[in-house]
Coordinates of C-alpha atoms and ligand atoms in Angstrom, one line a residue:
Chain S
X1 CA -0.1 -0.1 -0.2
X2 CA 1.0 3.4 -0.8
X3 CA 2.5 5.8 2.0
X4 CA 0.1 8.4 2.8
X5 CA 1.2 12.4 3.1
X6 CA -1.7 13.8 5.3
X7 CA -3.0 17.2 4.3
X8 CA -1.9 20.4 6.4
X9 CA -4.7 20.9 9.4
X10 CA -5.0 24.5 8.6
X11 CA -5.8 25.2 5.2
X12 CA -2.3 27.2 3.6
X13 CA -3.7 29.6 1.2
X14 CA -6.6 32.1 2.4
X15 CA -7.9 35.4 1.1
X16 CA -7.6 37.3 4.2
X17 CA -4.4 36.7 4.7
X18 CA -3.2 38.7 1.8
X19 CA -4.3 42.0 3.8
X20 CA -2.4 40.8 7.0
X21 CA 0.7 39.9 4.7
X22 CA 0.7 43.3 3.5
X23 CA 0.4 45.5 6.7
X24 CA 3.1 43.0 8.6
X25 CA 5.6 43.8 5.3
X26 CA 5.1 47.3 5.4
X27 CA 5.6 47.5 9.0
X28 CA 8.5 45.3 8.8
X29 CA 9.9 47.7 6.1
X30 CA 9.5 50.8 8.2
X31 CA 11.0 49.2 11.1
X32 CA 14.1 48.2 9.2
X33 CA 14.5 51.4 7.1
X34 CA 14.1 53.1 11.0
X35 CA 16.7 51.0 12.0
X36 CA 19.0 52.3 9.2
X37 CA 18.2 55.4 9.6
X38 CA 19.2 55.1 13.4
X39 CA 22.6 53.6 12.4
X40 CA 23.0 56.5 9.8
X41 CA 22.4 59.0 12.4
X42 CA 24.6 57.9 14.9
X43 CA 27.4 57.6 12.3
X44 CA 26.6 61.3 11.1
X45 CA 26.9 62.5 14.9
X46 CA 30.5 60.7 15.1
X47 CA 31.5 62.3 12.0
X48 CA 30.8 65.7 12.6
X49 CA 32.2 65.4 16.2
X50 CA 35.4 64.1 15.0
X51 CA 35.6 66.9 12.0
X52 CA 34.9 69.6 14.9
X53 CA 37.1 68.1 17.3
X54 CA 39.6 68.2 14.8
X55 CA 39.9 71.6 14.6
X56 CA 39.8 74.9 16.5
X57 CA 39.5 78.8 15.8
X58 CA 41.7 81.3 17.4
X59 CA 40.4 84.9 17.6
X60 CA 43.4 87.2 17.7
X61 CA 43.4 90.8 19.4
X62 CA 46.2 92.7 17.9
X63 CA 48.4 94.9 20.1
X64 CA 48.2 98.7 19.3
X65 CA 51.8 98.2 17.4
X66 CA 50.7 95.5 15.4
X67 CA 48.5 95.2 12.6
X68 CA 46.0 92.5 12.7
X69 CA 47.2 90.4 10.2
X70 CA 51.0 90.6 11.8
X71 CA 49.5 89.4 14.9
X72 CA 47.3 86.6 13.4
X73 CA 50.3 85.4 11.2
X74 CA 52.7 85.4 14.6
X75 CA 49.8 83.4 16.1
X76 CA 49.9 80.7 13.4
X77 CA 53.7 80.5 13.7
X78 CA 53.5 79.9 17.3
X79 CA 50.3 77.7 17.3
X80 CA 51.8 75.5 14.7
X81 CA 54.9 74.3 16.9
X82 CA 52.4 73.0 19.8
X83 CA 52.0 69.5 20.2
X84 CA 48.8 67.9 18.9
X85 CA 48.6 70.6 16.2
X86 CA 49.0 69.8 12.5
X87 CA 48.8 73.1 10.7
X88 CA 47.8 76.6 11.8
X89 CA 46.9 79.1 9.1
X90 CA 46.1 82.6 9.5
X91 CA 43.1 84.0 7.9
X92 CA 44.2 87.0 6.0
X93 CA 41.9 90.2 5.7
X94 CA 42.1 89.9 1.9
X95 CA 40.6 86.4 2.2
X96 CA 38.1 87.4 4.9
X97 CA 36.9 90.1 2.7
X98 CA 36.8 87.9 -0.7
X99 CA 34.4 85.6 1.8
X100 CA 32.3 88.4 2.8
X101 CA 31.7 90.5 -0.2
X102 CA 29.1 88.5 -2.1
X103 CA 27.0 89.5 1.3
X104 CA 28.1 92.7 2.3
X105 CA 29.0 94.5 -0.9
X106 CA 32.0 96.3 -1.6
X107 CA 31.3 100.0 -0.1
X108 CA 31.2 99.2 3.7
X109 CA 34.1 96.5 3.6
X110 CA 37.1 98.5 3.8
X111 CA 35.6 100.4 7.1
X112 CA 34.4 97.1 8.4
X113 CA 36.5 95.9 11.6
X114 CA 36.6 92.1 11.3
X115 CA 38.0 89.4 13.6
X116 CA 41.5 88.3 13.0
X117 CA 41.3 84.5 13.1
X118 CA 43.7 81.8 13.0
X119 CA 42.5 78.0 11.9
X120 CA 44.1 75.1 13.5
X121 CA 44.1 72.0 12.3
X122 CA 44.3 69.5 15.1
X123 CA 45.5 65.9 15.1
X124 CA 42.5 63.7 15.4
X125 CA 44.2 61.3 17.3
X126 CA 45.5 63.5 20.0
X127 CA 44.3 66.8 19.4
X128 CA 46.0 69.9 21.4
X129 CA 43.9 71.0 24.6
X130 CA 42.6 74.3 24.1
X131 CA 43.9 75.4 27.1
X132 CA 47.5 74.3 25.7
X133 CA 46.8 76.5 23.0
X134 CA 46.1 79.6 25.2
X135 CA 49.1 78.9 27.3
X136 CA 51.6 79.2 24.4
X137 CA 49.6 82.3 22.9
X138 CA 49.8 83.8 26.5
X139 CA 53.4 83.2 26.8
X140 CA 54.3 84.6 23.4
X141 CA 52.7 87.8 24.4
X142 CA 49.6 87.3 22.5
X143 CA 45.6 88.4 23.6
X144 CA 43.8 85.8 21.8
X145 CA 40.9 83.8 22.6
X146 CA 40.5 79.9 21.8
X147 CA 37.5 77.9 20.5
X148 CA 37.8 74.5 20.1
X149 CA 34.0 74.0 19.4
X150 CA 33.2 72.0 22.4
X151 CA 29.9 73.8 22.9
X152 CA 29.0 73.1 19.2
X153 CA 30.2 69.3 19.4
X154 CA 27.6 68.6 22.5
X155 CA 24.9 70.4 20.6
X156 CA 25.6 68.2 17.7
X157 CA 25.8 65.2 20.2
X158 CA 22.3 65.8 21.5
X159 CA 21.0 66.5 18.2
X160 CA 22.0 62.8 16.9
X161 CA 21.4 61.3 20.1
X162 CA 17.8 62.7 19.7
X163 CA 17.6 61.7 16.1
X164 CA 19.0 58.2 17.1
X165 CA 16.1 57.4 19.8
X166 CA 13.8 59.1 17.4
X167 CA 14.5 56.4 14.5
X168 CA 15.0 53.6 17.5
X169 CA 11.3 54.5 18.7
X170 CA 9.9 54.7 15.6
X171 CA 11.4 51.2 14.6
X172 CA 10.1 49.6 17.9
X173 CA 6.6 51.3 17.0
X174 CA 6.4 49.8 13.9
X175 CA 7.4 46.2 15.5
X176 CA 4.6 46.9 18.0
X177 CA 1.8 47.8 15.6
X178 CA 2.9 44.5 13.8
X179 CA 2.7 42.5 16.7
X180 CA -0.9 43.7 17.2
X181 CA -1.6 43.1 13.7
X182 CA -0.8 39.4 14.2
X183 CA -2.7 39.4 17.7
X184 CA -5.8 40.8 15.7
X185 CA -5.4 38.4 12.7
X186 CA -4.8 35.2 14.9
X187 CA -7.8 36.0 16.9
X188 CA -10.0 36.5 13.8
X189 CA -8.4 33.0 12.3
X190 CA -9.4 31.5 15.5
X191 CA -12.9 32.8 15.3
X192 CA -13.1 31.9 11.6
X193 CA -11.7 28.4 12.4
X194 CA -13.8 27.9 15.7
X195 CA -15.6 24.8 14.4
X196 CA -12.3 23.2 13.3
X197 CA -10.9 24.2 16.4
X198 CA -13.9 22.3 18.2
X199 CA -13.4 19.3 16.5
X200 CA -9.9 19.2 17.1
X201 CA -10.3 19.5 20.4
X202 CA -13.2 17.1 20.9
X203 CA -10.8 14.4 18.8
X204 CA -8.4 14.7 21.6
X205 CA -6.1 17.6 20.8
X206 CA -4.4 19.5 23.3
X207 CA -4.3 23.1 23.5
X208 CA -0.7 23.2 22.8
X209 CA -1.1 21.0 20.0
X210 CA -4.1 23.4 19.0
X211 CA -1.6 26.7 19.5
X212 CA 1.1 25.0 17.9
X213 CA -0.7 25.2 14.7
X214 CA -1.6 28.5 14.7
X215 CA 1.5 29.6 15.9
X216 CA 3.4 27.7 12.7
X217 CA 1.2 29.3 10.1
X218 CA 1.8 32.8 11.6
X219 CA 5.6 32.3 12.4
X220 CA 5.8 31.5 8.6
X221 CA 3.5 34.3 7.1
X222 CA 5.5 36.8 9.3
X223 CA 8.8 35.6 8.3
X224 CA 8.0 35.8 4.5
X225 CA 6.4 38.9 5.2
X226 CA 9.3 40.3 7.3
X227 CA 11.9 39.5 4.3
X228 CA 9.6 41.2 1.8
X229 CA 9.8 44.4 4.0
X230 CA 13.5 43.9 4.8
X231 CA 14.6 43.6 0.6
X232 CA 12.3 46.6 0.1
X233 CA 14.3 48.5 2.9
X234 CA 17.3 47.3 1.4
X235 CA 16.0 48.7 -2.1
X236 CA 15.3 51.8 -0.7
X237 CA 18.6 52.2 1.0
X238 CA 20.6 51.1 -2.2
X239 CA 18.7 54.0 -4.0
X240 CA 19.3 56.7 -1.5
X241 CA 23.2 55.5 -1.6
X242 CA 23.3 55.4 -5.5
X243 CA 21.3 58.3 -5.9
X244 CA 22.6 60.7 -3.5
X245 CA 26.3 60.8 -4.6
X246 CA 29.3 59.4 -2.9
X247 CA 28.2 61.1 0.3
X248 CA 24.7 59.2 0.7
X249 CA 21.4 61.1 0.3
X250 CA 22.7 64.2 2.5
X251 CA 26.0 64.6 4.4
X252 CA 23.1 64.6 7.5
X253 CA 22.2 61.1 7.1
X254 CA 25.0 59.4 5.6
X255 CA 23.9 55.4 4.8
X256 CA 26.2 53.0 4.2
X257 CA 26.2 49.7 2.5
X258 CA 27.2 48.3 6.1
X259 CA 23.6 49.1 6.9
X260 CA 22.4 46.3 4.9
X261 CA 23.1 44.2 8.2
X262 CA 20.0 45.9 10.0
X263 CA 17.9 43.9 7.5
X264 CA 19.1 40.2 8.6
X265 CA 17.3 40.0 12.2
X266 CA 13.9 41.4 10.5
X267 CA 12.4 38.1 9.4
X268 CA 13.5 36.3 12.2
X269 CA 12.3 39.2 14.8
X270 CA 8.8 39.0 12.9
X271 CA 8.4 35.3 12.7
X272 CA 9.4 35.2 16.7
X273 CA 7.0 38.0 17.3
X274 CA 4.4 36.7 15.2
X275 CA 4.7 33.2 16.9
X276 CA 4.7 34.6 20.6
X277 CA 1.4 36.5 19.6
X278 CA -0.1 33.8 18.1
X279 CA 0.5 31.4 20.9
X280 CA -0.7 34.1 23.6
X281 CA -4.0 34.4 21.7
X282 CA -4.8 30.9 21.1
X283 CA -4.1 30.0 24.4
X284 CA -6.0 32.5 26.1
X285 CA -9.2 32.0 23.5
X286 CA -8.9 28.0 24.3
X287 CA -8.8 28.9 28.1
X288 CA -12.1 30.7 27.5
X289 CA -13.7 27.7 25.8
X290 CA -12.3 25.5 28.1
X291 CA -13.7 27.2 31.2
X292 CA -17.0 27.4 29.6
X293 CA -17.1 23.7 28.8
X294 CA -16.2 22.5 32.3
X295 CA -17.5 25.0 34.8
X296 CA -20.7 25.9 32.7
Chain U
X1 CA -18.7 -3.4 38.2
X2 CA -17.1 -0.4 37.6
X3 CA -19.1 2.7 36.1
X4 CA -18.0 3.9 32.5
X5 CA -20.6 7.0 33.1
X6 CA -22.6 8.2 35.9
X7 CA -25.1 11.1 36.1
X8 CA -26.3 12.2 39.6
X9 CA -29.1 14.6 39.9
X10 CA -27.8 16.3 36.5
X11 CA -29.6 19.7 35.4
X12 CA -28.9 21.7 32.4
X13 CA -29.7 25.0 31.2
X14 CA -28.4 26.3 28.2
X15 CA -28.5 30.1 29.5
X16 CA -29.1 31.4 32.8
X17 CA -32.7 32.2 32.5
X18 CA -33.8 29.6 30.0
X19 CA -35.6 26.4 30.5
X20 CA -33.9 23.4 32.1
X21 CA -33.7 20.9 29.3
X22 CA -32.4 18.4 31.4
X23 CA -34.0 17.6 34.7
X24 CA -32.5 15.6 37.8
X25 CA -31.3 12.9 35.7
X26 CA -29.8 10.1 37.6
X27 CA -28.1 6.9 36.1
X28 CA -25.2 4.6 35.4
X29 CA -23.7 3.2 32.7
X30 CA -21.6 0.2 33.7
X31 CA -18.0 -0.3 31.8
X32 CA -18.6 -2.8 29.0
X33 CA -22.5 -2.0 28.5
X34 CA -24.4 -1.1 25.2
X35 CA -27.6 1.0 25.5
X36 CA -29.7 3.0 23.4
X37 CA -30.9 6.6 24.2
X38 CA -34.5 7.2 23.0
X39 CA -37.2 10.1 23.4
X40 CA -39.2 12.5 21.1
X41 CA -37.1 15.5 19.1
X42 CA -36.3 17.7 21.6
X43 CA -36.2 15.7 24.8
X44 CA -32.3 16.5 25.3
X45 CA -30.7 13.4 23.8
X46 CA -28.0 15.2 22.2
X47 CA -27.6 17.4 25.1
X48 CA -27.0 13.9 27.5
X49 CA -24.5 13.1 25.1
X50 CA -22.7 16.6 25.3
X51 CA -22.5 16.2 29.1
X52 CA -20.5 13.1 28.7
X53 CA -17.9 14.2 26.0
X54 CA -17.5 17.5 27.8
X55 CA -19.1 19.8 25.3
X56 CA -21.0 21.3 28.1
X57 CA -20.9 21.4 31.7
X58 CA -24.0 20.5 33.6
X59 CA -25.9 23.5 35.7
X60 CA -26.1 21.3 38.6
X61 CA -25.5 17.8 39.7
X62 CA -22.4 15.7 38.8
X63 CA -21.3 14.2 35.8
X64 CA -18.5 11.3 36.3
X65 CA -16.9 9.8 33.2
X66 CA -14.3 7.2 34.0
X67 CA -14.1 8.0 37.6
X68 CA -13.4 11.6 36.8
X69 CA -15.8 14.4 37.3
X70 CA -16.3 16.7 34.6
X71 CA -16.8 20.1 36.2
X72 CA -13.1 19.6 38.3
X73 CA -11.2 18.5 34.9
X74 CA -8.0 19.6 34.4
X75 CA -7.3 20.5 30.3
X76 CA -4.9 17.5 30.1
X77 CA -7.0 15.3 31.9
X78 CA -9.6 16.2 29.6
X79 CA -8.0 15.5 26.6
X80 CA -6.8 12.1 27.7
X81 CA -10.6 11.4 28.4
X82 CA -11.8 12.7 25.2
X83 CA -9.0 10.4 23.6
X84 CA -10.7 7.4 25.2
X85 CA -14.1 8.4 23.6
X86 CA -15.5 8.4 20.2
X87 CA -18.2 10.4 19.4
X88 CA -20.1 10.4 16.2
X89 CA -22.0 13.7 16.4
X90 CA -25.6 14.4 14.9
X91 CA -24.3 16.9 12.2
X92 CA -20.8 14.8 11.6
X93 CA -18.6 17.6 12.1
X94 CA -16.2 16.6 9.6
X95 CA -13.5 19.1 8.4
X96 CA -14.2 20.3 5.0
X97 CA -10.4 20.8 3.9
X98 CA -9.4 17.3 4.9
X99 CA -9.8 14.3 2.6
X100 CA -11.8 11.6 3.7
X101 CA -8.3 9.4 4.9
X102 CA -7.4 12.3 6.8
X103 CA -10.8 13.3 8.5
X104 CA -10.7 9.6 9.7
X105 CA -7.0 9.5 10.8
X106 CA -7.6 12.7 12.9
X107 CA -8.1 11.4 16.4
X108 CA -4.5 9.2 15.7
X109 CA -3.0 12.2 14.3
X110 CA -3.6 14.8 17.2
X111 CA -2.3 12.0 19.4
X112 CA 0.9 12.5 17.7
X113 CA 0.9 9.2 15.9
X114 CA 2.6 8.9 12.5
X115 CA 0.8 8.4 9.2
X116 CA 3.2 5.3 8.4
X117 CA 1.9 3.9 11.7
X118 CA -1.8 4.3 11.1
X119 CA -2.2 4.7 7.5
X120 CA -3.0 0.3 6.8
X121 CA -5.3 0.5 9.9
X122 CA -7.2 3.8 8.3
X123 CA -7.6 2.3 5.0
X124 CA -8.8 -1.1 6.4
X125 CA -11.7 0.6 8.2
X126 CA -12.7 3.1 5.6
X127 CA -12.9 -0.1 3.3
X128 CA -15.2 -1.6 5.9
X129 CA -17.5 1.4 6.0
X130 CA -17.5 1.4 2.4
X131 CA -15.7 4.3 1.6
X132 CA -12.6 2.3 0.1
X133 CA -12.9 4.2 -3.1
X134 CA -13.5 7.7 -1.5
X135 CA -10.3 8.2 0.6
X136 CA -9.1 11.1 -1.1
X137 CA -12.4 12.9 -1.5
X138 CA -13.1 16.2 0.5
X139 CA -16.5 15.9 2.8
X140 CA -18.5 18.7 1.0
X141 CA -18.1 16.0 -2.1
X142 CA -19.7 13.0 0.0
X143 CA -23.3 12.2 0.2
X144 CA -25.2 12.6 3.5
X145 CA -25.0 8.6 4.4
X146 CA -21.2 8.7 3.2
X147 CA -20.6 11.7 5.9
X148 CA -22.3 9.6 8.2
X149 CA -20.0 6.4 7.6
X150 CA -16.9 8.7 7.7
X151 CA -18.0 10.4 11.2
X152 CA -18.3 6.4 12.4
X153 CA -15.2 5.8 11.2
X154 CA -13.4 8.8 12.8
X155 CA -15.5 7.9 16.0
X156 CA -13.8 4.0 16.2
X157 CA -10.5 4.6 14.7
X158 CA -8.8 5.3 18.0
X159 CA -10.4 2.1 19.6
X160 CA -12.2 4.1 22.2
X161 CA -13.1 2.7 25.8
X162 CA -16.7 4.7 25.2
X163 CA -18.6 5.0 22.1
X164 CA -21.2 7.8 21.9
X165 CA -23.2 7.9 18.7
X166 CA -26.2 10.2 18.1
X167 CA -28.2 9.1 15.6
X168 CA -25.4 7.4 13.6
X169 CA -28.1 5.5 11.2
X170 CA -30.1 8.3 10.5
X171 CA -28.9 9.1 6.9
X172 CA -28.3 5.3 5.8
X173 CA -30.4 2.6 4.1
X174 CA -31.4 -0.2 6.5
X175 CA -28.7 -2.6 5.3
X176 CA -26.1 -0.2 6.0
X177 CA -27.6 0.6 9.3
X178 CA -27.6 -3.4 10.2
X179 CA -23.9 -3.0 9.1
X180 CA -22.9 -0.3 11.4
X181 CA -24.9 -1.5 14.1
X182 CA -23.1 -4.8 13.9
X183 CA -19.9 -2.5 14.1
X184 CA -20.8 -1.1 17.3
X185 CA -21.8 -4.6 18.7
X186 CA -18.4 -5.8 17.9
X187 CA -16.8 -3.2 19.3
X188 CA -18.5 -3.7 22.7
X189 CA -18.0 -7.2 22.3
X190 CA -14.2 -5.8 22.5
X191 CA -14.8 -4.0 25.3
X192 CA -16.2 -0.5 24.3
X193 CA -19.2 1.1 26.4
X194 CA -21.8 2.3 23.9
X195 CA -24.3 4.5 24.0
X196 CA -26.2 4.9 21.0
X197 CA -29.1 8.1 20.4
X198 CA -31.3 6.9 18.1
X199 CA -35.3 7.5 17.0
X200 CA -34.9 4.3 15.0
X201 CA -37.3 1.9 17.2
X202 CA -37.2 -0.6 14.8
X203 CA -32.8 -0.7 15.1
X204 CA -33.6 -0.8 19.1
X205 CA -36.2 -3.5 18.9
X206 CA -34.0 -5.7 16.7
X207 CA -30.6 -5.5 18.8
X208 CA -32.5 -6.7 21.4
X209 CA -30.2 -4.2 23.8
X210 CA -31.4 -2.0 26.5
X211 CA -32.4 1.5 26.4
X212 CA -32.7 4.6 28.4
X213 CA -35.8 7.0 27.6
X214 CA -36.0 10.6 27.9
X215 CA -39.2 12.8 28.1
X216 CA -38.7 16.1 28.0
X217 CA -35.8 16.2 30.1
X218 CA -36.5 13.9 32.6
X219 CA -35.2 10.1 32.4
X220 CA -38.3 7.8 32.2
X221 CA -36.5 4.7 31.7
X222 CA -33.7 3.3 33.3
X223 CA -31.4 0.3 32.9
X224 CA -31.8 -1.9 35.7
Ligands
LIG1 N1 -27.0 25.0 22.0 C1 -28.1 25.3 22.4 N2 -28.3 26.3 23.0 C2 -29.8 26.8 23.5 N3 -30.7 25.4 23.8 C3 -30.6 24.5 23.0 C4 -29.1 24.2 22.5 N4 -29.1 22.7 22.0 C5 -30.3 22.3 22.0 N5 -30.9 23.3 22.9 C6 -32.4 23.0 23.1 O1 -32.3 21.8 24.2 C7 -33.5 21.0 24.2 C8 -33.0 19.7 23.9 O2 -32.3 19.5 22.7 P1 -31.4 18.3 22.3 O3 -30.9 18.9 21.0 O4 -30.6 17.6 23.2 O5 -32.5 17.4 21.9 P2 -32.5 16.1 21.0 O6 -33.5 15.0 21.8 O7 -31.3 15.5 20.8 O8 -33.5 16.5 20.0 P3 -33.6 15.5 18.4 O9 -33.7 14.1 18.6 O10 -34.3 16.6 17.6 O11 -32.1 15.4 17.9 C9 -34.3 21.6 23.0 O12 -35.6 22.3 23.6 C10 -33.4 22.5 22.3 O13 -34.0 23.5 22.1
LIG2 MG1 -30.3 15.5 18.6

């Protein structure tokens, strides 16, 4: 006699699954892209604060016997010798005027008192401290103010942290919504299959056996939907990177190919979450049914 | 002799303010006994069976099956009790998206048996009830009589200790009715306790087996 392969106890394809599939796939897409955006925000924050940490600006107040440009040039020479400084360059008046001309026009520029600035490029690995720069300038008898951008850096850090938390929060909300959708769909499926569940129970199936059927079905559906959502997020990532030039979309959100790894856990997490949601829903509903059958 | 089923002043209401559809029902079915359950339509036959297979709980009194009080049973005990019962439902309760074979094999499958282990038995049983050619058919494509026979096959496939059948011969011709009755008698001879609800007085008379009679929810005839 031929061996017999039993058919699935839950029908594999059902019309209403399409809607659930779409909802879960879209939410997984949002969650995955949110995680990618969080990674990019983190990277942007790192990049900016590194760039700012590698630079300081010094404003020189010339003595009465010295011109501004002379004082700035002297300061640049002294600063270049401080350990941790790679390069120090005085911003000459001519250069400053060139930068300001488009905004201020020719007429007032000659009379405008401009600050005398030195731009200092620091060794990113061992940057010179602001105090060391100030000390070197004071010893040379220069009256100057050093700005190492630390105020900006902490502002940028806060902004980046906020952006990261927001992205993680949105990803978490999408995951939560996906879980709720599965709970809802699982309850509906159980209701729709109420008679079958009854028959299974009457023929000796345990609650765990019945819950496993629904759990496996929704876990599989969520895994496939999660994979679809993750692929969508990878597609958008690729579009942003390829379409946004070398720097990604903008320097503000520097996406990177390595962000693809954010998509890897999506199908697994979606399946796990769906399995859990389905299991808890079915167990709860079966328990309610059990109570009415045995307690009246 | 130990009892398979025991009712003690059992009452059943489907809803709190509705009528009592079973009233002061008291009886005992000894293990290994064979009984019919008769009564007019609406007398409460299906309801009485439902209390035994734990499809409903009594509103008062006590139902005991194989020594277990049904209102105090744990989910695990309820499952093992149901695995020792085979029920032919009045409306068959077949699963439409499963083949006749899978429907008949359901109790074995949910109990964790492998198809390899039960294929042959199931096929043989389906042959016996005359469905050998329909094992791949789905219930919606079966006639009422074929569905009934499939429901019977499913009820007995697990060699239950207790067989409950709700009008198991209502949709088949006389020859098949006799054949089905013979199956139940044979299983009873092998040790199963059998309770069959029926309208078919001719069948009851012919079998020579005792019966319980329900009249508007009260038991008016109890086995000796
Ligand atoms: N689920 C239910 N909810 C409410 N009332 C019910 C329910 N099932 C049965 N009843 C009522 O209980 C009474 C007994 O019904 P039951 O089905 O047990 O009778 P029966 O003897 O099996 O009848 P029949 O021979 O027609 O099958 C009837 O009055 C019926 O209307
Ligand atoms: Mg009935």
